[in-house]
XYZ file of C-alpha atoms in Angstrom:
684
model
C 3.906 30.915 -10.935
C 0.648 31.861 -12.903
C -1.644 32.515 -10.693
C -3.910 30.287 -8.202
C -0.356 27.601 -8.872
C 0.110 26.700 -4.972
C 3.020 25.117 -3.268
C 2.178 20.706 -3.303
C 4.128 18.916 -1.417
C 3.502 15.755 -3.144
C 2.324 13.478 -1.176
C -1.165 13.232 -3.240
C -1.704 12.763 -6.862
C -3.094 15.356 -8.453
C -4.504 13.229 -11.869
C -5.604 9.855 -12.665
C -4.064 7.626 -15.148
C -4.277 8.257 -18.691
C -6.921 5.744 -20.887
C -5.996 6.111 -24.738
C -8.756 6.036 -26.555
C -7.769 6.873 -29.790
C -5.702 4.984 -32.119
C -4.360 6.103 -34.821
C -1.339 4.230 -35.300
C -3.445 1.301 -35.571
C -2.091 -1.349 -37.183
C 1.284 -0.195 -36.988
C 2.894 -1.243 -33.906
C 1.802 -4.172 -30.646
C 0.914 -3.154 -27.498
C 2.522 -4.106 -24.908
C 2.961 -4.850 -21.106
C 2.349 -1.334 -19.030
C 5.054 -0.298 -17.895
C 6.201 1.384 -13.638
C 9.874 2.704 -12.997
C 10.775 0.085 -10.357
C 12.958 2.790 -9.154
C 10.419 5.749 -8.933
C 11.013 7.415 -5.093
C 7.704 8.426 -2.822
C 7.145 10.675 -0.293
C 7.460 14.143 -0.189
C 9.058 15.367 -3.248
C 11.894 17.979 -1.796
C 13.167 14.759 0.307
C 12.705 11.850 -2.756
C 16.594 12.787 -3.919
C 17.810 12.987 -0.352
C 16.674 9.847 0.885
C 17.847 8.297 -2.345
C 21.176 9.102 -1.611
C 21.117 7.798 1.596
C 19.353 4.827 0.892
C 21.463 3.819 -2.146
C 24.691 1.350 -0.755
C 28.015 2.210 -0.829
C 31.107 0.684 -2.844
C 34.472 0.988 -0.554
C 37.750 2.701 -2.550
C 39.435 -0.861 -2.405
C 36.408 -2.364 -4.233
C 36.411 0.491 -6.701
C 39.701 0.082 -8.295
C 38.160 -3.969 -8.945
C 35.253 -2.320 -11.007
C 35.408 -1.250 -14.732
C 33.037 1.367 -16.417
C 32.934 2.462 -19.882
C 31.577 6.192 -21.031
C 30.268 6.316 -24.321
C 30.748 10.354 -25.200
C 32.481 12.885 -24.093
C 30.213 16.400 -23.278
C 29.634 17.433 -20.849
C 27.008 14.405 -19.485
C 29.808 12.072 -20.151
C 32.754 14.310 -19.743
C 31.656 14.852 -16.386
C 30.465 11.385 -15.556
C 34.449 9.779 -16.428
C 35.740 12.707 -14.196
C 33.462 12.091 -11.121
C 33.687 8.043 -11.724
C 38.004 8.681 -12.076
C 38.477 11.257 -9.429
C 35.877 8.303 -7.070
C 38.828 5.252 -7.879
C 36.613 3.660 -10.500
C 38.573 2.266 -13.389
C 36.617 4.310 -16.576
C 36.722 4.064 -20.341
C 36.210 7.007 -22.215
C 35.274 6.716 -26.144
C 34.811 9.938 -28.257
C 34.435 9.664 -32.087
C 36.181 13.154 -32.451
C 39.704 13.379 -32.117
C 39.879 14.713 -28.831
C 36.899 15.146 -25.629
C 36.465 18.325 -26.064
C 35.378 18.723 -29.720
C 31.857 16.762 -27.942
C 28.544 19.223 -29.637
C 28.685 20.247 -25.845
C 30.912 23.218 -27.138
C 28.434 24.512 -29.532
C 25.903 26.166 -26.534
C 25.951 29.429 -26.537
C 23.378 31.188 -24.315
C 23.528 30.022 -20.569
C 23.019 27.185 -17.735
C 19.775 27.192 -15.138
C 20.287 27.402 -11.619
C 17.762 28.343 -8.727
C 20.548 30.456 -6.789
C 17.946 33.590 -6.657
C 20.668 35.732 -7.117
C 18.591 38.546 -8.556
C 16.515 38.505 -5.592
C 13.216 37.726 -7.917
C 11.545 34.817 -6.469
C 13.539 31.959 -8.023
C 14.017 28.576 -5.775
C 14.053 25.114 -6.431
C 10.532 24.489 -6.626
C 9.805 27.370 -9.071
C 12.689 26.256 -11.428
C 10.967 22.266 -11.046
C 7.358 24.369 -11.760
C 9.295 25.955 -15.211
C 10.129 23.146 -15.928
C 7.707 20.624 -16.151
C 5.319 23.326 -17.235
C 7.326 23.990 -20.063
C 7.904 20.444 -21.256
C 4.005 20.761 -20.928
C 3.373 18.155 -18.584
C 5.034 15.430 -20.113
C 7.887 14.775 -17.795
C 8.307 13.053 -14.469
C 8.195 15.501 -11.171
C 10.623 13.425 -9.969
C 13.139 13.442 -11.827
C 12.646 16.810 -12.904
C 12.723 18.307 -9.390
C 15.889 16.504 -9.002
C 17.481 18.688 -11.679
C 16.352 21.833 -9.684
C 17.992 20.708 -6.345
C 20.896 19.607 -8.029
C 21.136 22.794 -10.811
C 22.941 25.281 -7.842
C 25.404 22.249 -7.124
C 26.574 22.553 -10.893
C 27.349 26.593 -10.449
C 29.903 26.159 -7.206
C 31.468 23.077 -8.813
C 31.660 25.016 -12.122
C 33.055 28.453 -10.401
C 34.879 25.654 -8.313
C 36.962 25.082 -11.616
C 37.705 28.461 -13.096
C 34.351 28.265 -15.668
C 34.523 32.288 -16.269
C 30.628 33.505 -15.980
C 30.248 36.408 -16.510
C 29.617 38.968 -13.634
C 28.370 42.383 -12.520
C 30.334 45.544 -11.555
C 30.452 44.090 -8.016
C 31.717 40.570 -9.195
C 28.830 38.683 -8.144
C 28.187 36.607 -10.593
C 25.137 37.513 -13.121
C 22.033 36.308 -14.772
C 19.754 36.569 -17.331
C 16.345 35.855 -18.868
C 15.333 33.141 -20.781
C 12.320 30.884 -22.899
C 9.234 30.627 -20.519
C 10.136 31.667 -17.661
C 9.951 35.367 -15.415
C 13.082 35.223 -13.238
C 16.819 35.992 -14.386
C 18.597 31.799 -13.353
C 21.002 31.829 -16.346
C 24.258 32.142 -16.077
C 25.933 32.549 -19.001
C 30.129 33.240 -20.375
C 29.514 35.367 -23.050
C 28.187 33.137 -26.481
C 30.162 30.514 -24.981
C 29.131 28.739 -21.813
C 29.055 25.580 -23.892
C 32.342 25.617 -24.246
C 33.978 27.217 -20.778
C 31.959 24.319 -19.386
C 33.222 21.843 -21.200
C 36.206 22.785 -20.780
C 35.789 22.811 -17.046
C 34.269 19.135 -17.143
C 38.082 18.227 -19.913
C 40.174 19.583 -17.857
C 38.746 17.710 -14.802
C 38.329 14.437 -17.039
C 42.396 14.543 -17.991
C 43.445 14.718 -14.144
C 42.266 11.665 -14.454
C 43.569 10.062 -17.010
C 46.859 11.436 -16.140
C 46.298 9.833 -12.674
C 45.568 6.651 -13.970
C 41.901 6.093 -13.494
C 40.678 6.898 -16.841
C 42.039 5.771 -19.857
C 40.805 8.011 -23.259
C 39.849 6.376 -26.723
C 39.315 8.879 -29.480
C 38.538 8.819 -33.162
C 36.754 5.646 -31.570
C 33.075 5.113 -32.443
C 30.568 2.801 -30.818
C 29.302 0.070 -33.377
C 27.219 -2.169 -31.493
C 26.631 -2.830 -27.424
C 27.426 -6.314 -25.300
C 24.362 -8.032 -23.594
C 25.847 -11.425 -21.690
C 23.334 -13.115 -19.669
C 21.162 -9.992 -19.393
C 23.626 -7.640 -18.936
C 25.773 -4.872 -20.349
C 29.137 -5.739 -19.777
C 30.817 -4.066 -23.589
C 30.909 -3.075 -26.629
C 32.166 -2.883 -30.196
C 33.916 0.242 -31.437
C 35.786 0.908 -34.703
C 39.037 2.948 -34.488
C 38.286 5.411 -37.252
C 41.947 5.815 -38.266
C 42.936 2.108 -39.122
C 39.663 0.659 -39.627
C 39.850 -2.009 -36.899
C 36.667 -3.446 -34.906
C 37.955 -3.799 -31.471
C 35.865 -5.046 -28.424
C 36.286 -3.393 -24.980
C 34.608 -4.981 -21.730
C 33.434 -3.941 -18.658
C 31.312 -3.938 -15.667
C 28.990 -1.657 -16.261
C 28.447 0.963 -19.327
C 27.417 4.538 -19.600
C 26.028 5.970 -23.544
C 26.525 9.991 -23.155
C 26.063 9.901 -27.284
C 24.075 12.752 -27.092
C 20.859 13.404 -29.629
C 19.662 12.362 -33.060
C 18.621 15.946 -34.487
C 20.649 15.223 -37.318
C 18.157 12.703 -38.547
C 16.214 15.879 -39.901
C 19.506 16.186 -41.986
C 19.341 20.088 -41.451
C 20.038 20.834 -37.908
C 22.130 22.457 -35.685
C 23.640 19.372 -34.060
C 27.310 18.968 -35.310
C 27.933 16.722 -39.024
C 28.599 14.045 -37.031
C 26.345 13.535 -33.904
C 23.899 10.400 -34.486
C 21.798 8.364 -32.943
C 24.106 4.901 -33.808
C 25.398 4.413 -29.868
C 22.050 4.607 -28.437
C 19.977 2.636 -31.297
C 22.281 0.120 -30.873
C 21.412 -0.270 -27.655
C 17.399 -0.225 -28.457
C 18.073 -3.266 -30.926
C 19.613 -4.989 -27.941
C 16.475 -4.086 -26.072
C 16.977 -1.236 -24.560
C 13.290 0.689 -24.808
C 13.367 3.978 -26.752
C 11.214 6.550 -25.042
C 8.833 9.318 -26.809
C 11.192 9.889 -29.696
C 8.987 12.118 -31.681
C 9.168 14.916 -29.213
C 11.513 17.207 -30.850
C 13.049 20.559 -30.113
C 12.517 23.957 -32.825
C 14.663 26.373 -31.464
C 12.929 29.952 -33.140
C 16.223 31.424 -33.395
C 18.816 29.874 -35.951
C 20.274 31.817 -39.391
C 17.446 31.337 -42.195
C 18.155 28.450 -44.810
C 19.739 29.703 -48.353
C 19.255 26.978 -50.720
C 19.562 23.658 -51.114
C 23.578 23.516 -51.022
C 22.455 23.550 -47.011
C 24.055 20.083 -45.214
C 24.328 22.501 -41.581
C 22.361 25.723 -40.074
C 23.651 27.463 -37.070
C 22.191 28.742 -33.698
C 22.112 31.958 -32.784
C 21.111 32.089 -28.916
C 18.196 32.546 -26.892
C 19.623 35.044 -24.755
C 19.303 37.078 -27.987
C 15.782 37.745 -27.389
C 16.638 39.181 -24.502
C 17.263 42.055 -26.024
C 16.040 41.237 -29.485
C 12.253 42.668 -30.191
C 11.205 39.688 -32.767
C 9.007 41.239 -36.094
C 7.512 40.675 -39.612
C 6.306 43.936 -41.341
C 1.904 44.430 -40.719
C 1.799 44.121 -45.116
C 3.162 41.347 -47.314
C 4.367 43.834 -49.948
C 7.050 45.176 -47.735
C 8.679 41.814 -47.058
C 11.199 42.543 -49.718
C 12.192 46.217 -48.489
C 14.909 47.338 -46.653
C 13.606 46.625 -42.818
C 15.472 49.873 -41.835
C 13.000 51.600 -44.183
C 9.531 50.230 -42.776
C 8.146 52.035 -40.108
C 7.957 51.198 -36.819
C 3.456 51.745 -37.014
C 3.721 48.564 -40.404
C 6.000 46.481 -37.758
C 4.404 43.527 -36.178
C 5.700 42.281 -33.535
C 4.113 39.139 -32.796
C 5.598 37.815 -30.111
C 4.568 41.040 -27.988
C 1.080 41.363 -29.511
C 0.217 37.775 -28.856
C 1.955 36.374 -25.362
C 1.713 40.220 -23.794
C 2.847 37.934 -20.485
C 5.787 36.446 -21.486
C 6.908 38.452 -25.043
C 9.438 37.877 -27.083
C 10.491 35.165 -24.000
C 7.469 32.578 -24.733
C 8.969 29.396 -25.135
C 10.709 27.463 -27.648
C 8.007 25.336 -29.276
C 5.845 28.573 -29.189
C 7.609 30.539 -30.758
C 8.722 29.074 -33.272
C 5.642 28.329 -34.406
C 4.209 31.717 -34.404
C 7.265 32.511 -36.590
C 6.141 29.719 -39.539
C 2.692 30.843 -39.356
C 4.311 34.490 -40.663
C 5.663 33.260 -42.536
C 2.832 30.946 -44.160
C 1.289 34.462 -43.974
C 2.989 35.530 -46.373
C 5.080 37.936 -44.103
C 8.066 36.019 -43.889
C 11.152 37.937 -44.930
C 14.834 38.254 -46.429
C 15.316 36.428 -50.070
C 13.370 33.956 -51.402
C 14.707 30.369 -51.418
C 13.646 27.015 -53.230
C 12.946 24.225 -51.218
C 12.497 20.582 -52.800
C 9.689 19.074 -51.453
C 9.660 14.902 -51.383
C 7.499 14.773 -54.155
C 10.011 16.686 -56.010
C 8.187 19.515 -57.071
C 10.037 22.731 -55.883
C 8.289 26.125 -54.527
C 9.773 29.405 -52.826
C 9.171 30.909 -49.702
C 10.783 33.802 -47.849
C 11.606 31.901 -44.505
C 12.629 34.578 -41.814
C 11.417 36.717 -39.258
C 13.455 39.893 -38.202
C 14.635 39.791 -34.006
C 16.016 43.674 -33.653
C 18.260 45.022 -31.915
C 17.908 48.284 -32.587
C 15.960 49.609 -29.443
C 18.450 47.978 -27.112
C 21.167 49.501 -28.752
C 19.634 52.878 -28.666
C 18.357 52.293 -24.985
C 21.843 50.535 -23.696
C 24.041 51.403 -26.305
C 26.353 49.624 -28.620
C 29.329 48.705 -26.153
C 26.575 47.308 -23.699
C 25.089 45.069 -26.605
C 28.561 44.209 -27.663
C 29.447 43.105 -24.293
C 27.266 40.644 -24.176
C 26.921 39.173 -27.412
C 29.720 39.925 -29.067
C 31.605 36.007 -30.523
C 27.322 35.726 -31.526
C 26.831 38.909 -33.736
C 30.380 38.289 -35.292
C 29.462 34.996 -36.206
C 26.297 36.370 -37.792
C 28.066 39.137 -39.800
C 30.421 36.270 -41.248
C 27.680 33.923 -42.064
C 24.770 36.117 -43.628
C 27.022 39.555 -44.698
C 24.708 41.678 -42.631
C 26.060 43.705 -40.043
C 23.459 43.127 -37.152
C 24.102 46.150 -35.132
C 22.850 48.625 -38.129
C 20.615 45.840 -39.649
C 18.318 43.399 -37.830
C 18.928 39.740 -37.764
C 16.562 37.500 -39.788
C 16.631 34.534 -38.165
C 14.213 31.260 -38.495
C 13.309 27.782 -36.781
C 15.512 24.738 -36.811
C 15.755 21.364 -35.589
C 18.003 21.559 -32.163
C 17.294 19.407 -29.277
C 15.705 15.842 -29.013
C 13.285 15.490 -25.766
C 13.098 11.936 -26.592
C 16.124 8.702 -26.290
C 16.567 5.682 -24.425
C 14.467 5.281 -21.646
C 15.945 5.548 -17.904
C 14.501 4.562 -14.277
C 14.951 7.436 -12.095
C 18.613 6.350 -11.492
C 19.247 6.608 -15.038
C 19.549 3.385 -15.982
C 18.026 1.413 -18.836
C 15.743 -1.841 -18.593
C 18.946 -3.807 -19.691
C 20.905 -4.459 -16.404
C 24.270 -2.419 -16.719
C 23.324 0.101 -19.310
C 22.852 3.305 -18.209
C 22.100 6.637 -20.034
C 22.601 10.292 -19.224
C 22.433 13.548 -20.838
C 21.043 14.295 -23.878
C 20.703 10.612 -24.904
C 17.956 9.466 -22.234
C 14.346 11.204 -22.089
C 13.766 12.045 -18.389
C 13.929 15.563 -17.489
C 12.119 17.718 -20.581
C 8.691 16.209 -21.728
C 7.874 17.635 -24.722
C 10.006 20.776 -24.354
C 12.839 21.521 -22.786
C 13.073 25.121 -21.923
C 16.515 26.933 -22.700
C 19.659 26.566 -20.931
C 18.287 23.828 -19.337
C 20.465 21.140 -21.477
C 23.898 22.217 -19.395
C 21.998 21.706 -16.186
C 20.903 18.202 -17.371
C 23.984 17.182 -18.862
C 26.529 18.124 -15.740
C 23.779 17.309 -13.269
C 23.610 13.322 -14.707
C 27.273 13.379 -14.791
C 28.672 15.503 -12.016
C 25.938 14.570 -9.476
C 23.192 11.803 -10.301
C 25.180 9.222 -11.827
C 28.093 8.742 -9.308
C 25.362 8.341 -6.887
C 22.646 5.995 -8.676
C 25.401 3.649 -10.411
C 26.772 2.712 -7.059
C 23.896 0.919 -5.853
C 24.294 -1.620 -9.206
C 28.218 -2.088 -8.923
C 27.486 -2.593 -4.907
C 26.988 -6.521 -6.051
C 30.566 -6.615 -7.250
C 33.362 -7.111 -8.451
C 31.525 -9.171 -10.858
C 32.545 -12.649 -12.998
C 34.834 -11.468 -15.456
C 33.886 -12.060 -18.625
C 36.200 -13.106 -21.723
C 36.538 -12.508 -25.599
C 35.474 -15.665 -26.121
C 32.019 -15.287 -24.603
C 29.702 -16.282 -27.499
C 27.665 -13.002 -26.490
C 30.798 -11.168 -27.543
C 31.845 -12.997 -30.292
C 28.229 -12.606 -31.761
C 28.286 -8.696 -31.222
C 31.749 -8.761 -33.193
C 30.678 -10.657 -35.658
C 27.626 -8.797 -36.726
C 29.389 -5.818 -37.087
C 31.693 -6.961 -39.603
C 29.115 -8.593 -41.438
C 27.340 -5.006 -41.826
C 30.277 -3.617 -43.275
C 30.786 -5.788 -45.237
C 27.475 -5.424 -46.453
C 27.790 -1.518 -46.897
C 31.070 -2.112 -48.563
C 29.721 -4.617 -51.237
C 26.121 -3.086 -52.109
C 27.748 -0.726 -54.885
C 24.731 0.789 -56.190
C 24.239 4.506 -57.724
C 23.021 6.619 -54.994
C 25.482 8.489 -52.397
C 24.985 8.241 -48.482
C 24.780 11.747 -48.359
C 21.266 12.142 -50.849
C 19.985 9.555 -49.251
C 19.875 10.922 -45.972
C 18.801 13.834 -47.370
C 15.624 12.307 -49.083
C 15.083 11.403 -45.579
C 15.677 14.962 -43.994
C 13.068 16.441 -45.878
C 10.340 13.542 -45.174
C 10.895 14.337 -41.434
C 10.893 18.015 -41.796
C 7.292 17.868 -43.940
C 5.698 15.200 -42.314
C 6.988 15.272 -38.916
C 8.341 18.321 -38.477
C 6.624 21.426 -36.968
C 3.394 20.431 -37.268
C 1.359 16.712 -38.294
C -1.147 15.557 -39.705
C -2.162 11.799 -39.271
C -2.667 11.726 -43.373
C 1.175 13.466 -43.323
C 2.373 10.867 -41.110
C 1.209 7.875 -42.331
C 2.450 8.766 -45.907
C 6.021 9.556 -44.107
C 5.679 6.453 -42.867
C 5.559 4.860 -46.558
C 8.274 7.316 -48.029
C 10.651 6.012 -45.553
C 9.676 2.226 -45.838
C 10.467 2.678 -49.913
C 13.844 4.522 -48.665
C 14.694 1.955 -46.820
C 15.199 -0.488 -49.526
C 17.089 2.008 -52.001
C 19.712 1.909 -49.220
C 19.688 -1.714 -48.681
C 20.005 -2.117 -53.007
C 21.325 1.128 -53.936
C 23.811 2.959 -51.990
C 27.178 3.437 -52.658
C 29.889 3.417 -49.548
C 33.431 5.008 -51.312
C 36.835 3.470 -49.790
C 37.280 0.996 -47.963
C 36.469 -0.476 -44.328
C 40.186 -0.774 -43.433
C 41.499 2.666 -43.223
C 39.440 6.305 -42.634
C 36.165 6.455 -44.270
C 33.952 9.055 -43.505
C 31.463 7.907 -46.155
C 31.566 4.203 -44.066
C 31.038 5.800 -40.980
C 27.818 7.862 -42.306
C 26.203 5.049 -43.921
C 26.071 3.532 -40.949
C 24.581 6.637 -39.404
C 22.018 6.980 -41.768
C 20.984 3.338 -41.699
C 20.115 3.678 -38.497
C 18.808 7.121 -39.107
C 15.778 4.891 -41.291
C 15.012 3.409 -38.733
C 14.848 5.573 -36.334
C 13.020 8.368 -38.201
C 9.719 5.492 -38.884
C 9.704 5.275 -35.044
C 9.203 8.675 -34.516
C 6.578 8.868 -37.324
C 4.802 6.019 -35.867
C 5.352 7.553 -32.442
C 4.034 10.891 -33.351
C 0.828 9.337 -35.116
C 0.232 7.127 -32.053
C -0.275 11.077 -29.620
C -2.993 12.431 -30.969
C -2.629 15.363 -29.096
C -0.684 18.488 -29.408
C 2.011 18.972 -26.633
C 5.208 20.876 -26.663
C 7.222 20.245 -29.864
C 5.006 17.294 -30.612
C 2.486 19.550 -32.770
C -0.727 17.352 -34.231
C -2.703 20.149 -36.464
C -5.771 17.777 -35.542
C -5.300 18.204 -31.711
C -5.394 22.833 -31.417
C -6.882 25.403 -29.880
C -9.640 27.893 -31.282
C -6.615 30.461 -31.303
C -4.216 27.725 -33.105
C -2.215 26.552 -29.667
C -1.438 23.303 -28.657
C -4.747 21.366 -27.353
C -3.285 18.647 -24.573
C -5.711 15.561 -23.701
C -4.541 14.561 -20.623
C -7.059 11.870 -19.781
C -5.774 9.996 -23.071
C -1.896 10.449 -23.404
C -0.383 11.707 -19.739
C 1.849 8.671 -20.678
C 5.782 7.781 -21.294
C 5.908 5.543 -24.651
C 8.141 3.959 -24.033
C 9.154 1.360 -27.502
C 10.653 -1.742 -27.663
C 12.318 -2.963 -30.669
C 10.003 -6.123 -32.706
C 12.914 -7.434 -34.825
C 13.718 -6.456 -38.572
C 10.500 -7.314 -39.553
C 8.350 -7.030 -36.449
C 6.117 -3.997 -35.324
C 7.233 -2.236 -32.558
C 6.185 -2.690 -28.957
C 4.624 -0.373 -27.027
C 5.192 0.291 -23.313
C 3.319 2.710 -21.572
C 4.461 4.844 -18.326
C 1.533 7.133 -16.566
C 2.218 10.171 -15.863
C 1.366 10.233 -12.083
C 1.591 13.690 -10.475
C 1.568 14.506 -6.865
C 3.910 17.737 -6.543
C 2.612 20.132 -9.271
C -0.989 20.309 -10.126
C -1.764 19.332 -14.541
C -3.341 22.740 -16.493
C -3.744 23.909 -20.395
C -0.062 26.212 -21.021
C -1.042 29.860 -21.153
C 1.972 32.609 -21.966
C -0.475 35.065 -23.052
């Protein structure tokens, strides 16, 4: 922790409720009632979660067999929840759009998972992990949720080791750790560069055990297209069998959404091509609040864009920043040179220069903006790439900085670096054709993760009774910027430990009265899905779904990406509204609805991305401050760092759907801290 920081037990508020004075988004939204988390705990922060687990009612084993749960998504959050709730004896239905639960996007996580085990003896603790996470999120996360996450982190490692997850070990056999951005301790457990894959296999095998036991029923190649809300409660979903095209009704006592993030709203991202917002957006349209949608994370170490032909970007793990030094030429005329010909004295190790305390391990938002600024100065490296601007003009840029492993190879030897990062460096060479052991790697920021998502209370329940949301799909733990290696931590904490202890408070009121497929709410939900599909198929315009998605991505990246302005965001909202009209009047969906049809699948996802994109811009426009991944050019320090305005914006922005033609409704949940003091972040 920084100098002058001290432990606070969580008994006295350290800040006042904000009062917003600016209103850049006036006319774009309606102000709703204040929002208060009705489940928020009080008392000493170190006791809140322990007390809540005891206070929540239990469900006896005989009653669990009478209760049913739908879980949408089979990544770490969804897979862990299905395994745990199935093991507890509930009847679980698990849905994923992939052909196997193992193909969930959690599999792509590379670098590691955080836990406050303090195996390195470097001063780590649950409180320090809590502090680093709240500070890393730029003081825009709920403190109780984050402390719970830090507490459960140690249990995750024990659970995964018991499952056989092959974490890296030191020579003596103890679990190894490495450092990630925004911290000064080593708390990240890893399995080379494929940590997500190994953790997902652990959750998958635990879930498959329950499939074999009969407590979990698995539905692959099924996409949720609507939420069923009957008598004010979530009671099921409408899903499409992606192979046959059949529209199916699935009913349950409670629904859990664990469907990941919406980074593909930008078109180019490190997300899997199928990652989408549809499940959470359909819930939003049914009344669930969408919280902080403008908080998106730009990851600093991705393979740069090579041209307009690309539809996907590739992550290079943040763990490489442990051993790689990031630099650009000091002189713009050297940018086209072979980097091996640029002498040491002509290299600018800009992160080490600007942030000497943390160096190359500053948080992601800071590293990403610094790289952008270097390229904006004309000191970017790599080939010049044509970029189509939203107005149709084409410009050329060098979008890259060097990540250089040379010094580490010289210090540790090639074999040691290969042992740590071999699969990452092999992937890099296959994609770029360059040997990273010999030539410095080229990296550039790309959309990677979203901190925004469905609003949930302390118990992970949305504002719709019976609808829960876990993992990246909710907003709860990371504020305005997620620290590296914390996504896997949240997903598994929610799935294995948090949700099973909170959902029972709701299920204790069961068994519930059964709902039938002829209930008006069920009939209406299924009919609306069919009408929407029929509409997609009938437009028969001239533009492909892909072209519209690409245009949306250009708008979002240019005006709601790494840097945002009032003028740009207002322009983006206008462009998105025009694009929405274009989509619904001129899109052409190929194929038929009664069979496998990837064009139809994408049409539904892009339609939802367009609506989400508009809300993201309105949220960013309203928040006239810079915090974490949300950087408003109007709000920065003299040296270009993010400048928060806690007196106005220390709140969660929870947006309610305002209807087809209505403005979104903003509900503010004040962020009041008791266990930490709010400060302007400094990593210098």
